PDB file of C-alpha atoms and ligand atoms in Angstrom:
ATOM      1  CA  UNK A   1       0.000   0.000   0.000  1.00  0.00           C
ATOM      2  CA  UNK A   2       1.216   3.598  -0.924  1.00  0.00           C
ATOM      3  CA  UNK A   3       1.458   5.391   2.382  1.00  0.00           C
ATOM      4  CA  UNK A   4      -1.210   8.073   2.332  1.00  0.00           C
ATOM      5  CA  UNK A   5       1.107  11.398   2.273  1.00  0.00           C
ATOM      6  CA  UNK A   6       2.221  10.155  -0.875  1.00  0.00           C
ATOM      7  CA  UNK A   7      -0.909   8.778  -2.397  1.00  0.00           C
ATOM      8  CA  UNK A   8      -2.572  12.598  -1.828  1.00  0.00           C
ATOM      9  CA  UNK A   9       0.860  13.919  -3.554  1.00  0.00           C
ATOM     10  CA  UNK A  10       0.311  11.309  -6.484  1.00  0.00           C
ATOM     11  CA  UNK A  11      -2.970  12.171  -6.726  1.00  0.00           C
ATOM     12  CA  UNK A  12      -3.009  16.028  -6.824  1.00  0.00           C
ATOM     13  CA  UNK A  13      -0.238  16.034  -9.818  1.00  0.00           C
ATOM     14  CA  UNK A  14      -2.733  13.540 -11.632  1.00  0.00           C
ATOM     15  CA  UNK A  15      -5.035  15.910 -10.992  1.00  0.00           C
ATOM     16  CA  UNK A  16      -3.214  19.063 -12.506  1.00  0.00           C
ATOM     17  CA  UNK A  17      -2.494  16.980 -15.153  1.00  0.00           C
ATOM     18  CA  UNK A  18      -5.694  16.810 -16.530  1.00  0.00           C
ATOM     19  CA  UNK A  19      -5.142  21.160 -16.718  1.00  0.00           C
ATOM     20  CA  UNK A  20      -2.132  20.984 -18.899  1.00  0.00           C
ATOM     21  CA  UNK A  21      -2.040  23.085 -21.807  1.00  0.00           C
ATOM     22  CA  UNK A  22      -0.650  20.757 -24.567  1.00  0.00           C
ATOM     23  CA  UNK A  23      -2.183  21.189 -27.496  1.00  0.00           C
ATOM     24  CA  UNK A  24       1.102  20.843 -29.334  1.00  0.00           C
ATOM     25  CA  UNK A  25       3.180  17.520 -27.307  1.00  0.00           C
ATOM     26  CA  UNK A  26      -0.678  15.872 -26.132  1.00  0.00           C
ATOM     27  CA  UNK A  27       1.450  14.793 -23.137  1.00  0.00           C
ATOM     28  CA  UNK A  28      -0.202  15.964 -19.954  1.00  0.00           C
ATOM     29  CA  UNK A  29       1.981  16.380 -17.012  1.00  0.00           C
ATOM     30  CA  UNK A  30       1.463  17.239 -13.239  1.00  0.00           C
ATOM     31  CA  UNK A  31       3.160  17.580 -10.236  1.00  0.00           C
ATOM     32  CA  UNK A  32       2.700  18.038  -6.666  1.00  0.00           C
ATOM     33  CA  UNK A  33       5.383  19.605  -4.681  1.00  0.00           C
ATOM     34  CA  UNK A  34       4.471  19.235  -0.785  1.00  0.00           C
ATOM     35  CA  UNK A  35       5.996  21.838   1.734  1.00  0.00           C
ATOM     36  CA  UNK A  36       7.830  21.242   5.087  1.00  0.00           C
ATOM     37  CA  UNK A  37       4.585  23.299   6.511  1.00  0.00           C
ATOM     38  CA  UNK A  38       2.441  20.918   4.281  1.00  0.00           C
ATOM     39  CA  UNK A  39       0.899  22.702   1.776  1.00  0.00           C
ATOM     40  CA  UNK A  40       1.045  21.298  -1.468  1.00  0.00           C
ATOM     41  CA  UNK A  41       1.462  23.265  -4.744  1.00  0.00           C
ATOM     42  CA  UNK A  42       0.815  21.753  -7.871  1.00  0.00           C
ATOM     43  CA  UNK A  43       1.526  23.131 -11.739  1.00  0.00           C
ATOM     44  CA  UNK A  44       0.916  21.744 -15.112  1.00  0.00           C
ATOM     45  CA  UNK A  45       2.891  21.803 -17.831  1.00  0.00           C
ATOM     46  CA  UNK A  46       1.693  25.307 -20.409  1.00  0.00           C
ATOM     47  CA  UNK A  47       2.516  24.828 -23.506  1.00  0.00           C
ATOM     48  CA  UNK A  48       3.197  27.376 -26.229  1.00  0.00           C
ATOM     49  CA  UNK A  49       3.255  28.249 -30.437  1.00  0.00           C
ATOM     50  CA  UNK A  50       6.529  29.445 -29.617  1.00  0.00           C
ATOM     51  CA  UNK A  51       7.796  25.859 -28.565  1.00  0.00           C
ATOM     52  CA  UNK A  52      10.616  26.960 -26.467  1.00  0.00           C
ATOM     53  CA  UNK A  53       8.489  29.304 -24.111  1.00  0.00           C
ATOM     54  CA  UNK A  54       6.981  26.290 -22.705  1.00  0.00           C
ATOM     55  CA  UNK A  55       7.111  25.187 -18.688  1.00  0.00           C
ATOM     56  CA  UNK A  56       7.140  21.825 -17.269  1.00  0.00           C
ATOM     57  CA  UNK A  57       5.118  21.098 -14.643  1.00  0.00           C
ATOM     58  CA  UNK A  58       7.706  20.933 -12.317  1.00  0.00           C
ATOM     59  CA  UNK A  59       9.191  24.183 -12.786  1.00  0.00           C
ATOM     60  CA  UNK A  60       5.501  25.453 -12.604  1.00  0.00           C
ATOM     61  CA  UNK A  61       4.918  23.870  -9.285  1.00  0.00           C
ATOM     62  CA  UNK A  62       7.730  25.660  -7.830  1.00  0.00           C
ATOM     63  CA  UNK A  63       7.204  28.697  -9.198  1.00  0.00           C
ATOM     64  CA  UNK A  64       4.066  28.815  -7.482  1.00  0.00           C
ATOM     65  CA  UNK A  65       5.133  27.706  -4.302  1.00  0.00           C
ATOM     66  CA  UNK A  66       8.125  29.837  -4.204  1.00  0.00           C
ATOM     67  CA  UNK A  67       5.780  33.123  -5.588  1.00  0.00           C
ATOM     68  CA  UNK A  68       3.492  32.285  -2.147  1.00  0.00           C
ATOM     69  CA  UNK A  69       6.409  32.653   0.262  1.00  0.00           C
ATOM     70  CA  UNK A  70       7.443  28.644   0.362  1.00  0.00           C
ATOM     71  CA  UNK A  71      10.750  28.295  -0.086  1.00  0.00           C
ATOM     72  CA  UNK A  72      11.096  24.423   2.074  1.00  0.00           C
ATOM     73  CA  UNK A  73      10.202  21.045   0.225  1.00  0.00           C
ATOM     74  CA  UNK A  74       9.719  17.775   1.879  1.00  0.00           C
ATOM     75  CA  UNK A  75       8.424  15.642  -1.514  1.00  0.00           C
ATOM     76  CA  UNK A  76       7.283  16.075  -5.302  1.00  0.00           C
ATOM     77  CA  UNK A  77       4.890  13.768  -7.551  1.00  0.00           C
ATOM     78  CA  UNK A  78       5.219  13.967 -10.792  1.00  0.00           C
ATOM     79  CA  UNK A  79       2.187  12.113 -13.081  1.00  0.00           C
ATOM     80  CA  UNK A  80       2.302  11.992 -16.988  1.00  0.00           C
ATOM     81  CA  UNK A  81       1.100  10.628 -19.830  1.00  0.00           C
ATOM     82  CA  UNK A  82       2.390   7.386 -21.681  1.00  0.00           C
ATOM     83  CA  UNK A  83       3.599   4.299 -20.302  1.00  0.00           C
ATOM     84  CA  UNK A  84       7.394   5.071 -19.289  1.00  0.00           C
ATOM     85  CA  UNK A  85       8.548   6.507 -16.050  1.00  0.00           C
ATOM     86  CA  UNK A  86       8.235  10.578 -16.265  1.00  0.00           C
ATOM     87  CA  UNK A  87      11.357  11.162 -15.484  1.00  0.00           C
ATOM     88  CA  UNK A  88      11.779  15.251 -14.589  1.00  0.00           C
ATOM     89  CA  UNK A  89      13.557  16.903 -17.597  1.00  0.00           C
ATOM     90  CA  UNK A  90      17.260  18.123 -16.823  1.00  0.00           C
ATOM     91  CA  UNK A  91      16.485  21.531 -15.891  1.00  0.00           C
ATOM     92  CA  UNK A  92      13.844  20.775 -13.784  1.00  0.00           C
ATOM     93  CA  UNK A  93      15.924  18.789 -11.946  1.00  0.00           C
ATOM     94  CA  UNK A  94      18.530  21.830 -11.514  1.00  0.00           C
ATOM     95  CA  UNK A  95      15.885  24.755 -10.577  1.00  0.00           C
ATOM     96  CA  UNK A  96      14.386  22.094  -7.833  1.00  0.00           C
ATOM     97  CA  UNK A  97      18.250  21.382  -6.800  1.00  0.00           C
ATOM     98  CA  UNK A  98      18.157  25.423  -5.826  1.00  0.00           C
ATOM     99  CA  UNK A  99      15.789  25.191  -3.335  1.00  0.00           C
ATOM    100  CA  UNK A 100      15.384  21.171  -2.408  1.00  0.00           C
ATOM    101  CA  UNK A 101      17.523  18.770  -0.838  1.00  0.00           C
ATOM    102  CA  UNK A 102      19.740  16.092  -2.317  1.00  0.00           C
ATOM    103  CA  UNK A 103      17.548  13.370  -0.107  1.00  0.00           C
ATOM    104  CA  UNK A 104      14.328  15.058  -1.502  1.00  0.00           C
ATOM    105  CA  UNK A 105      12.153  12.069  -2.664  1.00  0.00           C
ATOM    106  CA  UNK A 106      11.249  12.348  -6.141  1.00  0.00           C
ATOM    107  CA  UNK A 107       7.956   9.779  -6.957  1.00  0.00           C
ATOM    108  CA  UNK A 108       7.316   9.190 -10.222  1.00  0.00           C
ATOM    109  CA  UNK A 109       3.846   7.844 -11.836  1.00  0.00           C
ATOM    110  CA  UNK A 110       1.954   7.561 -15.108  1.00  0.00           C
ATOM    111  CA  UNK A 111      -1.283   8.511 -15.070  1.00  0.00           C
ATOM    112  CA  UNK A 112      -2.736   5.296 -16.117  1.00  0.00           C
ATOM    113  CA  UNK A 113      -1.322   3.012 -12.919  1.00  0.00           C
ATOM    114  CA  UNK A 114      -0.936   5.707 -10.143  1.00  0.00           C
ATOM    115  CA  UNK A 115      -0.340   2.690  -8.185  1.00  0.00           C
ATOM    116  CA  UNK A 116       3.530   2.035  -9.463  1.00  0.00           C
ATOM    117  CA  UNK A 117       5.628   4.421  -8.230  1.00  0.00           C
ATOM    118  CA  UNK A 118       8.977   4.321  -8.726  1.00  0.00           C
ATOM    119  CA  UNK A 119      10.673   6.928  -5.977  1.00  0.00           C
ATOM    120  CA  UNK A 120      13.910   8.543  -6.482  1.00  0.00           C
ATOM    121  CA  UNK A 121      15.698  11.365  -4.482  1.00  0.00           C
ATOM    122  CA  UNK A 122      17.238  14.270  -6.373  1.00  0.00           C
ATOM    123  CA  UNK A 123      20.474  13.490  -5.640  1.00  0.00           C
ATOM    124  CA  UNK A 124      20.304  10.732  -7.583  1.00  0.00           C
ATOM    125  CA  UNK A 125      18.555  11.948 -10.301  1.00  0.00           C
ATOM    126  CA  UNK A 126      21.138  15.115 -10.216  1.00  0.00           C
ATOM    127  CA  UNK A 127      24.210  14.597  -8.944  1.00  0.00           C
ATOM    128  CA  UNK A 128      26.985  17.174  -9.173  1.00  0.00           C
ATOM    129  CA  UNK A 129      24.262  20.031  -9.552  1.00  0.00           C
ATOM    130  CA  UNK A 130      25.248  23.995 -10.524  1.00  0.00           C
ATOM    131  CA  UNK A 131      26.400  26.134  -7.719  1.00  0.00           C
ATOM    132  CA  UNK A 132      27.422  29.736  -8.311  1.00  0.00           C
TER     133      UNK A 132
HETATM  134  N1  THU B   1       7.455  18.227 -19.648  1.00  0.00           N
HETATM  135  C1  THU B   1       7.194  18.476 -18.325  1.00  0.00           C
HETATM  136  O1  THU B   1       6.182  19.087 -17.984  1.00  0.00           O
HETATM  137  N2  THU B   1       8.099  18.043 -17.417  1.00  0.00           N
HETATM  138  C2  THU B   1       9.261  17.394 -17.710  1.00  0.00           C
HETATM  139  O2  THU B   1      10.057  17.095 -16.816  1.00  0.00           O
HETATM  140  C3  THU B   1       9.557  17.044 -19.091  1.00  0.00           C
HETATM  141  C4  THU B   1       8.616  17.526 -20.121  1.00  0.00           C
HETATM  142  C5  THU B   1       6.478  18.710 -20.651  1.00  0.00           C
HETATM  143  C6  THU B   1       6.979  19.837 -21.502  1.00  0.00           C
HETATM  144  C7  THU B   1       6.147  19.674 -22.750  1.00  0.00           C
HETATM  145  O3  THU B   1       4.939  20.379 -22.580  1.00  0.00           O
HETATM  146  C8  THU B   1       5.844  18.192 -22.813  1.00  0.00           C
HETATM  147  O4  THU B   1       6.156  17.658 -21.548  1.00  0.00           O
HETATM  148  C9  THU B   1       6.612  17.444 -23.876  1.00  0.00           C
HETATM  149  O5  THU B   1       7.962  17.694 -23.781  1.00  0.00           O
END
C-alpha cells in the first residue's frame, strides 16, 4: 500500500495533469510539490506556439510555491502521460536542486497506474548540480 502522504501527492499532480495546456506535445503532465509546513502546490505543464516558451510542470509547481512565500520542500509527484517513467527533464531537476535537498524524494507515476511508483531522491537523479 502507498502510504497516504504520498498517495494525496500522487494524486493532486494527476489531478493538474488533466489542466495541462498541450495542445502541441498531447502529453499531460502534473506535479505536486508538498511543503515542510504541508501545503502542497501543484503546476501543469503550459505549452506554447513558440515551442521553447513552454514550462514543465515541475518548474511550474515551484514557481508557485516559491511566488506564495514557500521556499522548504519535503516531496514532489510527478504524473504523466504514456507508459514510461516521467522522469523530470534536466532543468527541472537543476531549478528544484536550488531550493530542495539532495535526499528530496522524487515519486514518479503515469497517469494510467498511479499505483507504481517508482521513488527517487534528487540526488540521484542530479548529482553534481550547478552552484554559483
Ligand atoms: N514536460 C514536463 O512538464 N516536465 C518534464 O520534466 C519534461 C517535459 C512537458 C513539456 C512539454 O509540454 C511536454 O512535456 C513534452 O515535452
Amino acid at each position: 500500500m502507498i502510504p497516504p502522504p504520498i498517495q494525496e501527492l500522487l494524486e493532486a499532480a494527476a489531478l493538474v495533469a488533466a489542466r495541462a495546456h498541450c495542445p502541441y506535445s498531447k502529453f499531460h503532465v502534473g506535479s505536486a510539490l508538498r511543503a515542510t509546513d504541508d501545503r502542497i502546490f501543484t503546476g501543469c505543464n503550459v505549452e506554447n506556439a513558440s515551442y521553447g516558451l513552454t514550462i514543465c510542470a515541475e518548474r511550474a509547481a515551484l514557481f508557485r510555491a516559491v511566488s506564495a512565500g514557500c521556499l522548504t520542500f519535503s516531496a514532489i509527484a510527478i504524473v504523466a502521460d504514456g507508459t514510461a517513467m516521467p522522469y523530470p527533464c534536466g532543468a527541472c531537476r537543476q531549478v528544484l536542486a536550488e531550493f530542495c535537498p539532495p535526499h528530496l524524494p522524487v515519486h514518479i507515476a503515469t497517469r494510467e497506474h498511479l499505483d507504481r511508483i517508482l521513488t527517487l531522491t534528487l540526488g540521484e537523479l542530479l548529482p553534481h548540480q550547478f552552484t554559483l
